[in-house]
Phi, psi and omega in degrees: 000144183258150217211330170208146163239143177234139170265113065065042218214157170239132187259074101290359221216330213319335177308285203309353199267295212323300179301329165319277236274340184279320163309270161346301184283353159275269236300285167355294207285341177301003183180023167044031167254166214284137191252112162252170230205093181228151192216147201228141206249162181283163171249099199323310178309353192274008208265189145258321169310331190313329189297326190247031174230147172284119166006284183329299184309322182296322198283315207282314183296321175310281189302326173272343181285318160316316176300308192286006188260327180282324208271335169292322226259359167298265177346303230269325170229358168128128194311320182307314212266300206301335192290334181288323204261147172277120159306061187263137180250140152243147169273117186154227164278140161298281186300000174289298172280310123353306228251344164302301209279313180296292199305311177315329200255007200065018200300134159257342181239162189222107168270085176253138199273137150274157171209162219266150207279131163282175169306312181287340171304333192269352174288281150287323184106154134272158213280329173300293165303337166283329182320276184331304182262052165194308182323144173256013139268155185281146190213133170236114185275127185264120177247000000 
């Protein structure tokens, strides 16, 4: 029985998210589990650009990637379902954090969107595919 699901979504993204976070939110409701919801902001710092952005910025990009992630996933299942779902914004690696978030949480299904792969995605991975190939969980990839 499934008891949590984390949803995946880049809220930069919302055509393409939508169908992600609707999916995740069926699979959740199939066993009355709790549906979080993470959307993950890049970490300047990690960067060379990271030189020219200040702390304040990473906090002010964190808060507003919260705002547009409560206001997606609202649009997206209903103020009633947003009132229910865990919000998380994280900083960093996408596929980092993700995988950070499900162990912290006990997450049992991990719900991620794919999008069609470029050549360096067959090189590097894509964050789905690392998702996949790391998780100590079941992950259902959304195309």
């Amino acid at each position: 029985m499934i008891k949590s699901v984390l949803c995946a979504v880049d809220v930069n993204r919302p055509e393409e998210e939508t169908r992600v976070l609707e999916t995740a939110k069926r699979m959740a409701d199939l066993d009355g589990a709790q549906l979080d919801v993470i959307t993950v902001v890049p970490d300047f710092g990690a960067s060379v650009v990271g030189a020219y952005f200040q702390e304040h910025h990473v906090h002010t990009a964190r808060d507003s990637a919260g705002e547009v992630l409560s206001g997606f996933i609202a649009e997206t299942l209903g103020k009633d379902a947003d009132n229910k779902v865990r919000h998380i914004v994280a900083v960093g690696s996408v596929y980092e954090e993700v995988l950070k978030t499900a162990q912290h949480a006990g997450t049992d299904l991990i719900v991620i969107g794919a999008h069609r792969p470029d050549l360096k995605d067959y090189l590097l991975g894509p964050n789905a595919a690392r998702v996949v190939r790391h998780s100590n969980c079941s992950v259902y990839v959304v195309r």
